[in-house]
PDB file of C-alpha atoms in Angstrom:
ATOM      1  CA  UNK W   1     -65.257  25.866  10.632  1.00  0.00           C
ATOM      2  CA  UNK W   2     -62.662  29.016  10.462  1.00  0.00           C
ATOM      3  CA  UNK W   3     -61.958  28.861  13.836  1.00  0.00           C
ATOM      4  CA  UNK W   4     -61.292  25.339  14.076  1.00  0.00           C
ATOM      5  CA  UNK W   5     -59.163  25.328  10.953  1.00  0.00           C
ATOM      6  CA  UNK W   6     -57.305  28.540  12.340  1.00  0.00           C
ATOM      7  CA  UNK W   7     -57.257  26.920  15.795  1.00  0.00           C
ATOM      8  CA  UNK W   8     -55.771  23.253  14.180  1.00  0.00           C
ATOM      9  CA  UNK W   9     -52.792  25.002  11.851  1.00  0.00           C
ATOM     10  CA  UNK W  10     -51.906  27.596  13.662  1.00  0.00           C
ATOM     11  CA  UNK W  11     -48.344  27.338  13.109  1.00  0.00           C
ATOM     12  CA  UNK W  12     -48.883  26.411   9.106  1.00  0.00           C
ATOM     13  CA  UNK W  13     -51.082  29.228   8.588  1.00  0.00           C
ATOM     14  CA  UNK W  14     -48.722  31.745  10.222  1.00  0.00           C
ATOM     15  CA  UNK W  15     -45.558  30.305   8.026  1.00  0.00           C
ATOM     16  CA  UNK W  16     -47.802  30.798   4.985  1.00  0.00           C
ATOM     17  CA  UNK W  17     -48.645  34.861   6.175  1.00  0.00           C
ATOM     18  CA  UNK W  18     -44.687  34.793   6.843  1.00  0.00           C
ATOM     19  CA  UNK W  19     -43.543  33.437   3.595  1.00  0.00           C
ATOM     20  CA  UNK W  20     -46.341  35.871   1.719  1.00  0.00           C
ATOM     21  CA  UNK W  21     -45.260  39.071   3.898  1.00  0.00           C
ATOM     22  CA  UNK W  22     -41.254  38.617   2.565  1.00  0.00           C
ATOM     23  CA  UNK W  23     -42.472  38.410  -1.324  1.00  0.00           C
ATOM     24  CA  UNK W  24     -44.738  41.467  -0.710  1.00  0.00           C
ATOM     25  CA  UNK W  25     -41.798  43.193   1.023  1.00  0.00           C
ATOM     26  CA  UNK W  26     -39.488  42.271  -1.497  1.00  0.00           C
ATOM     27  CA  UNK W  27     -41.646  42.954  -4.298  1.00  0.00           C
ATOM     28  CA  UNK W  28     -42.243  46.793  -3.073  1.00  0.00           C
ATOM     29  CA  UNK W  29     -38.346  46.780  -2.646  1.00  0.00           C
ATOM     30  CA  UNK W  30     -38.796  47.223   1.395  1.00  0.00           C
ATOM     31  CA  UNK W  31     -35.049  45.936   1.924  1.00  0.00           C
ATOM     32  CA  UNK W  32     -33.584  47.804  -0.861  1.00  0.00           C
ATOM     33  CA  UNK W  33     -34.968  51.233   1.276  1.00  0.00           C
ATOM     34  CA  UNK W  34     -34.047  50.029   4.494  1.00  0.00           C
ATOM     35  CA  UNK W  35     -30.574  49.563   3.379  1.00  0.00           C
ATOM     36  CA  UNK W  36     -28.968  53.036   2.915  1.00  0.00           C
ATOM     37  CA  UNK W  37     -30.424  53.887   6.564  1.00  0.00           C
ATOM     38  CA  UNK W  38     -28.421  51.051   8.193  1.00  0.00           C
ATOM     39  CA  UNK W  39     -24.925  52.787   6.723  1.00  0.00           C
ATOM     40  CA  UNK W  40     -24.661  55.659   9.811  1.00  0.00           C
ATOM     41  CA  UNK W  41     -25.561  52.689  12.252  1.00  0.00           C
ATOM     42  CA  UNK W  42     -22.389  50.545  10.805  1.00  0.00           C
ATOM     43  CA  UNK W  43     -20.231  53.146  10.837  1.00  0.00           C
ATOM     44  CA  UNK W  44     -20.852  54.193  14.691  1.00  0.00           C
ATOM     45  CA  UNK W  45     -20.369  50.746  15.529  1.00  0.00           C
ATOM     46  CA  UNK W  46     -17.008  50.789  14.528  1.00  0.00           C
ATOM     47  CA  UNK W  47     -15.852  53.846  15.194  1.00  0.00           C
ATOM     48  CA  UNK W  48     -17.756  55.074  17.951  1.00  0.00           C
ATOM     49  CA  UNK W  49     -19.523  52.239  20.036  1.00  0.00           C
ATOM     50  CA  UNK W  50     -17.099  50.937  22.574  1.00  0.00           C
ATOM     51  CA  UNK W  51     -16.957  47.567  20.987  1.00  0.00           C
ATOM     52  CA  UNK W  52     -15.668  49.069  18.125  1.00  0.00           C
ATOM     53  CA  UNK W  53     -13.235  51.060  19.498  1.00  0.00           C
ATOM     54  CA  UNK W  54     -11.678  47.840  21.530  1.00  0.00           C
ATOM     55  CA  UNK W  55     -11.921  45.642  18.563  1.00  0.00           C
ATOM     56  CA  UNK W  56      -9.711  48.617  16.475  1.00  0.00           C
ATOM     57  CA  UNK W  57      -7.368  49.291  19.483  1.00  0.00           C
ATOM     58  CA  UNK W  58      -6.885  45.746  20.832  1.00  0.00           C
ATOM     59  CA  UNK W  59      -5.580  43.478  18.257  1.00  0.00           C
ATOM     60  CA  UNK W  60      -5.169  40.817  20.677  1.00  0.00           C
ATOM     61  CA  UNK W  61      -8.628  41.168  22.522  1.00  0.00           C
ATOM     62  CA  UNK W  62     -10.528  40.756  19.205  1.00  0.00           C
ATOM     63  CA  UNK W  63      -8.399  37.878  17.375  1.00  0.00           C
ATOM     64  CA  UNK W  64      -9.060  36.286  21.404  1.00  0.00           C
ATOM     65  CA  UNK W  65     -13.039  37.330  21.109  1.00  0.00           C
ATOM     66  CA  UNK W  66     -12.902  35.538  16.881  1.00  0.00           C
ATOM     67  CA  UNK W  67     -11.271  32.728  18.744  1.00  0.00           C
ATOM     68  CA  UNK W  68     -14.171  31.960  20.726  1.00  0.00           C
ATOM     69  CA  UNK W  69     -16.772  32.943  17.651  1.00  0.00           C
ATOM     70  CA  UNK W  70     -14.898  30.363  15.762  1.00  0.00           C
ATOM     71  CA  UNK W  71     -14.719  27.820  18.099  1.00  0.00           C
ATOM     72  CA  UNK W  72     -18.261  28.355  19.190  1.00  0.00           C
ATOM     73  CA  UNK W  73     -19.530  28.136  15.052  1.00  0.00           C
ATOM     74  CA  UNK W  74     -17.496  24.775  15.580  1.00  0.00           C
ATOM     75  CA  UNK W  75     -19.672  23.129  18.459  1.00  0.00           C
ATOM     76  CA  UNK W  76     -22.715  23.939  16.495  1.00  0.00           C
ATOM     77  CA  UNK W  77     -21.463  22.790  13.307  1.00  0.00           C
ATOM     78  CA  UNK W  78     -20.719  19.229  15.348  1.00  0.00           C
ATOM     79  CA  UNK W  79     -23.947  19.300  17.367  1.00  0.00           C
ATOM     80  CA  UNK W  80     -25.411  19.530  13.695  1.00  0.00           C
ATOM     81  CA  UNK W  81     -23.793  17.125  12.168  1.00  0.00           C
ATOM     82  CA  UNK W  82     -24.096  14.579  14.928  1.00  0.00           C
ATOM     83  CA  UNK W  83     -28.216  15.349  15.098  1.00  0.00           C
ATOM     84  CA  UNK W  84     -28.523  15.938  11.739  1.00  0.00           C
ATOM     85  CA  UNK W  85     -26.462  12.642  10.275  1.00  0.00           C
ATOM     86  CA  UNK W  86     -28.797  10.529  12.890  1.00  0.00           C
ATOM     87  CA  UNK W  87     -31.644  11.695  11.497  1.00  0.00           C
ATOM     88  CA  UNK W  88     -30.296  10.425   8.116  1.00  0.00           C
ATOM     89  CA  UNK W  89     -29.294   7.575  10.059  1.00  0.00           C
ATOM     90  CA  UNK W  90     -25.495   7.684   8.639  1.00  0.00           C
ATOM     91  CA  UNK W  91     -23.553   8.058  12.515  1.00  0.00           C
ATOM     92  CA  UNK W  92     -24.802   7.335  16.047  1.00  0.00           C
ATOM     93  CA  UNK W  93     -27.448   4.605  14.712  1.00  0.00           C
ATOM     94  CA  UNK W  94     -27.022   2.542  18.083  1.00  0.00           C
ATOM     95  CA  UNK W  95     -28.348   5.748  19.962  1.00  0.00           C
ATOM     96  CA  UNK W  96     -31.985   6.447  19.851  1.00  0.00           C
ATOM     97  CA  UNK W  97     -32.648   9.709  17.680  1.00  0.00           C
ATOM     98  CA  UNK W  98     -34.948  11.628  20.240  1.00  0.00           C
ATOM     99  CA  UNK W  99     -32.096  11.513  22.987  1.00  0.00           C
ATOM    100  CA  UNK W 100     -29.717  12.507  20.985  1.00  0.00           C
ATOM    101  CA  UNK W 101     -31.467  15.488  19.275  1.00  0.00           C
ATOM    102  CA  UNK W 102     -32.365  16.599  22.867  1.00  0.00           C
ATOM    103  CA  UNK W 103     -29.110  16.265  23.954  1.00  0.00           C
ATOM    104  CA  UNK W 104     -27.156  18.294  21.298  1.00  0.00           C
ATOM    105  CA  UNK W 105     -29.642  20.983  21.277  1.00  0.00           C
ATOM    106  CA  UNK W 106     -29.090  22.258  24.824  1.00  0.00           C
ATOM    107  CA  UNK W 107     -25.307  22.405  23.350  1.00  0.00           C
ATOM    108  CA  UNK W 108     -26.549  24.241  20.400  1.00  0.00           C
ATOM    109  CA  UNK W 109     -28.089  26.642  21.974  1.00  0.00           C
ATOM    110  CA  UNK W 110     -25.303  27.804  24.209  1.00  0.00           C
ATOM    111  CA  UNK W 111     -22.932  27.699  21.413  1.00  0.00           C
ATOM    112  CA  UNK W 112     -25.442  29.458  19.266  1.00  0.00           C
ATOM    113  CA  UNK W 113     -25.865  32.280  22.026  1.00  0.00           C
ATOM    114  CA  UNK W 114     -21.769  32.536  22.353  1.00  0.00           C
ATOM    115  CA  UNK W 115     -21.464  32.806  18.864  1.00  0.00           C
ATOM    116  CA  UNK W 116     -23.550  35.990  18.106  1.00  0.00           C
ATOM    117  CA  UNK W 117     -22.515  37.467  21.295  1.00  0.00           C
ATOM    118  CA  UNK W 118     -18.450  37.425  20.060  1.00  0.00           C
ATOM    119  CA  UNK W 119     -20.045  38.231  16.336  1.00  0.00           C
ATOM    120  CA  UNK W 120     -21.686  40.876  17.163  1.00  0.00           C
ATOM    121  CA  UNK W 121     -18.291  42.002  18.743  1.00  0.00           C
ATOM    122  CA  UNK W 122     -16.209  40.952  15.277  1.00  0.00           C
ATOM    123  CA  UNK W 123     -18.846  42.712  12.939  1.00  0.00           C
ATOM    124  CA  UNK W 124     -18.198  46.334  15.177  1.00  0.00           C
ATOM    125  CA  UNK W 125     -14.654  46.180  14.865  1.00  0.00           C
ATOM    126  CA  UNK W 126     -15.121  45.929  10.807  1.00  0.00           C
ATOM    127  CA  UNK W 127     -18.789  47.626  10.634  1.00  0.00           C
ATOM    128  CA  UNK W 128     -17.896  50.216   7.712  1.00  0.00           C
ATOM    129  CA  UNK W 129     -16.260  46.779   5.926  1.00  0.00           C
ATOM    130  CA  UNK W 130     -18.999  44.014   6.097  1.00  0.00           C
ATOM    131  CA  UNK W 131     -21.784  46.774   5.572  1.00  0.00           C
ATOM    132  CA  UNK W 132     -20.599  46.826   2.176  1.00  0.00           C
ATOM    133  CA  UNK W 133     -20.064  42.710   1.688  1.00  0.00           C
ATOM    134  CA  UNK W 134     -23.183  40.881   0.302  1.00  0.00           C
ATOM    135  CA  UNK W 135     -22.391  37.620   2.023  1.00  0.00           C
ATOM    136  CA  UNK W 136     -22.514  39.552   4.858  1.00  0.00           C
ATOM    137  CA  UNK W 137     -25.790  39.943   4.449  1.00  0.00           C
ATOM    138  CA  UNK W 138     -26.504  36.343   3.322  1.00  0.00           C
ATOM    139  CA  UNK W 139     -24.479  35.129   6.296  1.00  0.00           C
ATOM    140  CA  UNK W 140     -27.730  37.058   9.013  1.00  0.00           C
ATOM    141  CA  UNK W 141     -30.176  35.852   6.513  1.00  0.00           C
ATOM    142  CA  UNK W 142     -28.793  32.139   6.754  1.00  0.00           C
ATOM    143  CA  UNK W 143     -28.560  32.663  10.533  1.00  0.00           C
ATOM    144  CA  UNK W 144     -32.082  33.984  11.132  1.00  0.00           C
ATOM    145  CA  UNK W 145     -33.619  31.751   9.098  1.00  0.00           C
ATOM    146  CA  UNK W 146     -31.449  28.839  10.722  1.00  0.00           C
ATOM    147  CA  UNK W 147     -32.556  29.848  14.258  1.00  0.00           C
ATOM    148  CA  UNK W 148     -35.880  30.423  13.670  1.00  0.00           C
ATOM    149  CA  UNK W 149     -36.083  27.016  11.607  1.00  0.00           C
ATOM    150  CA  UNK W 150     -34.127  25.456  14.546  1.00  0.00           C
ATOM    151  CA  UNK W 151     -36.600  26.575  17.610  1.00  0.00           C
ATOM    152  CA  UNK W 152     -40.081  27.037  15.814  1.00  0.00           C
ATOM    153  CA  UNK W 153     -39.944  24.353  13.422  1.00  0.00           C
ATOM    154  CA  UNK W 154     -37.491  21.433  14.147  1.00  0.00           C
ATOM    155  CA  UNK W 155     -37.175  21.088  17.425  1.00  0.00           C
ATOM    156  CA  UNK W 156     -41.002  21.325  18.094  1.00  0.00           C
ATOM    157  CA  UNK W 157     -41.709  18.521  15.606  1.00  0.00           C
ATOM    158  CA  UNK W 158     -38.877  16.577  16.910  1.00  0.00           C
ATOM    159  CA  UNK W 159     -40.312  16.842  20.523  1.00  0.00           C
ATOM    160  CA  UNK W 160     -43.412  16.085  19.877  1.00  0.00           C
ATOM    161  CA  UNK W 161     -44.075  12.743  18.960  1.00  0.00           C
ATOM    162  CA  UNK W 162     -41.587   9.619  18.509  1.00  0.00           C
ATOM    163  CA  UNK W 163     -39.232  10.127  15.192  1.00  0.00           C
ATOM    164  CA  UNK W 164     -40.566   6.858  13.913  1.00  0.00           C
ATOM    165  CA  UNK W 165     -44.328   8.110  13.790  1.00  0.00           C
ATOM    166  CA  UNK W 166     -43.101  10.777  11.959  1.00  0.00           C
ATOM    167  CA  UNK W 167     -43.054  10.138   8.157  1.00  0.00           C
ATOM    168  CA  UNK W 168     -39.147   9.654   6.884  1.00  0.00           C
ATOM    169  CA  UNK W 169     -39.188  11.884   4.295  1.00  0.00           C
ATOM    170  CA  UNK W 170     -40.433  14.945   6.421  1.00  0.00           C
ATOM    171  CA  UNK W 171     -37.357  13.935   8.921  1.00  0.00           C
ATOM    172  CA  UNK W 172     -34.308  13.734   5.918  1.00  0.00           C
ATOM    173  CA  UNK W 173     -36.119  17.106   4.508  1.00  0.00           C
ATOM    174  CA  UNK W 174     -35.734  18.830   8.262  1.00  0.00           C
ATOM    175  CA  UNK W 175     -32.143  17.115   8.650  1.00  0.00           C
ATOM    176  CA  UNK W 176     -30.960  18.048   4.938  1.00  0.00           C
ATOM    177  CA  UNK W 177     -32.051  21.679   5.081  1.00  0.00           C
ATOM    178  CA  UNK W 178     -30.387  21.704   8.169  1.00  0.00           C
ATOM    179  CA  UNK W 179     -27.771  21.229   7.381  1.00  0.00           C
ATOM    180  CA  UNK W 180     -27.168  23.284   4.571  1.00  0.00           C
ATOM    181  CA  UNK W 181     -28.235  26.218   6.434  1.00  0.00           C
ATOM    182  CA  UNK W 182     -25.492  25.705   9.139  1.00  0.00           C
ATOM    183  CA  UNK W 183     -23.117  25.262   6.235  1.00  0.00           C
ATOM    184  CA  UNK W 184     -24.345  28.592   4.332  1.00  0.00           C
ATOM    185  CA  UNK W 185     -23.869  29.901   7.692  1.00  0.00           C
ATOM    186  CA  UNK W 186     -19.940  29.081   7.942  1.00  0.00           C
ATOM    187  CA  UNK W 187     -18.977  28.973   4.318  1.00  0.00           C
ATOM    188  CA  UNK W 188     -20.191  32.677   3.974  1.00  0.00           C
ATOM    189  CA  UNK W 189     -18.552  33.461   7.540  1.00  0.00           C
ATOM    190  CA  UNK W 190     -15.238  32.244   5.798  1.00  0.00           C
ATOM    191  CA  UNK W 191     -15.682  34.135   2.599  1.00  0.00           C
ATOM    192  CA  UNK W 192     -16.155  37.430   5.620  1.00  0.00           C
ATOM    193  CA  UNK W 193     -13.063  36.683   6.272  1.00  0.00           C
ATOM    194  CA  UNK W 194     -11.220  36.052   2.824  1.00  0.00           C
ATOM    195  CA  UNK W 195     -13.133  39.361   1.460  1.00  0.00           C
TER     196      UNK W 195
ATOM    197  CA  UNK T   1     -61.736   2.526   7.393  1.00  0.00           C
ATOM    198  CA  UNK T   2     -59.252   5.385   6.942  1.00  0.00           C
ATOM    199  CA  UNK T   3     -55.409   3.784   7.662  1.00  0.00           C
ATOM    200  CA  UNK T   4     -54.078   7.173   6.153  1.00  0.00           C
ATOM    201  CA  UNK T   5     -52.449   9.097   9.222  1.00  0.00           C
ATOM    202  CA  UNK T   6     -53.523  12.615   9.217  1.00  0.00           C
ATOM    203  CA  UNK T   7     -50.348  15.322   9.245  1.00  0.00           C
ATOM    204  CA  UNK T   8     -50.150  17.155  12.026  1.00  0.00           C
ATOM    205  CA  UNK T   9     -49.815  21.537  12.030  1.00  0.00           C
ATOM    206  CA  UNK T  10     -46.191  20.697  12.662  1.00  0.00           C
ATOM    207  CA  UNK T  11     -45.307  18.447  10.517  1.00  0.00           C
ATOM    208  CA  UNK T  12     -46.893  20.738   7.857  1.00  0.00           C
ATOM    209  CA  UNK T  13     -45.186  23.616   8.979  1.00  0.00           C
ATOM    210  CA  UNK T  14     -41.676  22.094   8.476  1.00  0.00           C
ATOM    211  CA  UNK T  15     -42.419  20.410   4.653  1.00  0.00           C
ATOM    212  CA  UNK T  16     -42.983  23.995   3.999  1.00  0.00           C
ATOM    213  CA  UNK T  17     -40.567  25.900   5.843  1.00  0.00           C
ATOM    214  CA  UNK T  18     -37.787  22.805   4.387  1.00  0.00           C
ATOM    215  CA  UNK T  19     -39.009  23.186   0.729  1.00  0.00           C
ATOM    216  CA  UNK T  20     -38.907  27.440   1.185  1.00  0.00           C
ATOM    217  CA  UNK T  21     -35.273  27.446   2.840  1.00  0.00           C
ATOM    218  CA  UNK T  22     -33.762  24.472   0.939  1.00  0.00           C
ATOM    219  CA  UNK T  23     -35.278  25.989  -2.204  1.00  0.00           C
ATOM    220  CA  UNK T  24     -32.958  29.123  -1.645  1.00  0.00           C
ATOM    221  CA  UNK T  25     -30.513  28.014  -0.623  1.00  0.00           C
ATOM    222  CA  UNK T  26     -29.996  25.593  -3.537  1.00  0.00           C
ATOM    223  CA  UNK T  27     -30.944  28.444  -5.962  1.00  0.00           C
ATOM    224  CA  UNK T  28     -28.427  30.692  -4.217  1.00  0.00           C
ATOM    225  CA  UNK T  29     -25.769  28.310  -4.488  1.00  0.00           C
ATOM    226  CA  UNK T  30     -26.492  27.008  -7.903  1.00  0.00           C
ATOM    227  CA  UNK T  31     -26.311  31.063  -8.963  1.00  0.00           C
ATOM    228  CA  UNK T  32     -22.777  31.169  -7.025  1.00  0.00           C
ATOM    229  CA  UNK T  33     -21.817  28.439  -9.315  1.00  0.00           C
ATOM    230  CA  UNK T  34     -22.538  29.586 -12.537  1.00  0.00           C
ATOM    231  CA  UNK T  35     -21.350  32.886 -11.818  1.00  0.00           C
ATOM    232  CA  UNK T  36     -17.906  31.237 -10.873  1.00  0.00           C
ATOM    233  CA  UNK T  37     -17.589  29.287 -13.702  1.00  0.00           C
ATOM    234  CA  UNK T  38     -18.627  32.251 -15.736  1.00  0.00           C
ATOM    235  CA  UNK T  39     -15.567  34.019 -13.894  1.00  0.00           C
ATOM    236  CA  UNK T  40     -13.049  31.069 -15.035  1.00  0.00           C
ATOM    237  CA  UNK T  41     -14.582  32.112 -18.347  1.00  0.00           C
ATOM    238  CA  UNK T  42     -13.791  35.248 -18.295  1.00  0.00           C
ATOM    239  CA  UNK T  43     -10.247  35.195 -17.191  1.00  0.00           C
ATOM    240  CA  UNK T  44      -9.284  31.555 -19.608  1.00  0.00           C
ATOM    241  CA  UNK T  45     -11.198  31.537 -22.470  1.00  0.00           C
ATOM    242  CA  UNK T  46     -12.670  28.870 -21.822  1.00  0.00           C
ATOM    243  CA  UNK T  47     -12.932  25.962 -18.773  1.00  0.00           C
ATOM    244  CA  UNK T  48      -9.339  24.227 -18.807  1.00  0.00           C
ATOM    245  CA  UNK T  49      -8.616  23.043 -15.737  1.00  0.00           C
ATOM    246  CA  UNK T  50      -5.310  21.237 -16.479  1.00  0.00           C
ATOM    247  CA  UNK T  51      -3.802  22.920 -19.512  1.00  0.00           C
ATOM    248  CA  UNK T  52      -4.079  26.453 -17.566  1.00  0.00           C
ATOM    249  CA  UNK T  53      -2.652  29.282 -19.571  1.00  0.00           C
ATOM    250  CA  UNK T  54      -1.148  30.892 -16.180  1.00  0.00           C
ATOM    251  CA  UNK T  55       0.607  27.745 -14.588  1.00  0.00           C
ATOM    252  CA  UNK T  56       3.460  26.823 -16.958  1.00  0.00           C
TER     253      UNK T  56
END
């Protein structure tokens, strides 16, 4: 009976262990302790790390390297939109919703991999500054939770069956958190930048 | 006869994930919000968009 039930939802029972591990961890303050330990590691990366030093040196290597963050946060926040407003069914209703979900997530995921790449390079030339910026902070949160929401738990659903056997309100919940992860996402990498 | 189709692990696994990040993020927003408007608060009085005491 346990095994079966462990064996059938898997995946549910390990978002449930997931979801309880973060209250326990916030509840005995885990991140709060962590926090003070991360400043030597921020501060290294900008002044010591050599992505730090070439961000500081080079003006014109690191707006180049933002360039490509930005334009790369662009092409997933239009692979996004496009899947996301089919699965609403507000754009692209002619196209069938399975080939274009598989379609823009191949472009997601390059754009997703260029875009931390070239952030990881704008957060070491300004380490000391966004260590101190909340929406820092709520900017990885939005993106690991969007990534890992994106490759465990959309896309398999999406590939697994046809959309229409899936029940509608399950696929506008998916599509609508969605996309108001990917817009936490840029609105806080904005405010970065306006801080 | 049972016409009810049965949810699948996945399809469980994203109502929940949905409802936990959608939750949060509408909480976290909402909070942005009110601590905004509590700003314009601060700094007017009180919320007047278009009789504003700094734009003459």
């Amino acid at each position: 009976m346990l095994n079966s039930l462990l064996s059938q939802y898997t995946r549910s029972l390990i978002l449930v262990a997931v979801l309880l591990l973060i209250v326990i961890l916030e509840v005995l303050e885990v991140r709060a302790a962590i926090y003070p330990g991360l400043l030597p590691f921020f501060e290294w990366a900008r002044s010591s790390s050599w992505l730090g030093l070439i961000g500081t040196t080079y003006g014109s290597i690191y707006a180049t390297v933002e360039a490509v963050h930005l334009l790369s946060m662009a092409v997933i926040g239009g692979t996004v939109l496009a899947t996301d407003l089919r699965l609403l069914g507000v754009v692209f209703r002619d196209l069938p919703s399975e080939t274009l979900t598989k379609g823009t997530h191949k472009v997601f995921s390059a754009a997703l991999i260029s875009a931390i790449a070239t952030g990881i390079f704008c957060a070491a030339g300004v380490g000391d500054k966004v260590y101190y910026m909340e929406v820092f902070w709520i900017k990885m949160l939005a993106l690991v939770a969007g990534s890992l929401f994106v490759f465990l738990v959309k896309q398999p659903l999406l590939n697994s069956m046809p959309h229409d056997e899936i029940n509608p309100w399950t696929i506008r919940l998916l599509a609508v958190t969605s996309l108001l992860i990917w817009f936490t996402v840029a609105a806080t990498g904005r405010w970065i930048g306006f801080s | 006869m049972d016409n009810e189709k049965k949810m699948t692990d996945k399809e469980i696994t994203a109502i929940g994930a949905g409802v936990a990040i959608l939750g949060s993020l509408l909480f976290y927003w909402f909070g942005q919000f009110i601590s905004t408007i509590e700003l314009l608060e601060l700094a007017y009085g009180s919320l007047n968009f278009f009789n504003n005491p700094l734009t003459f």
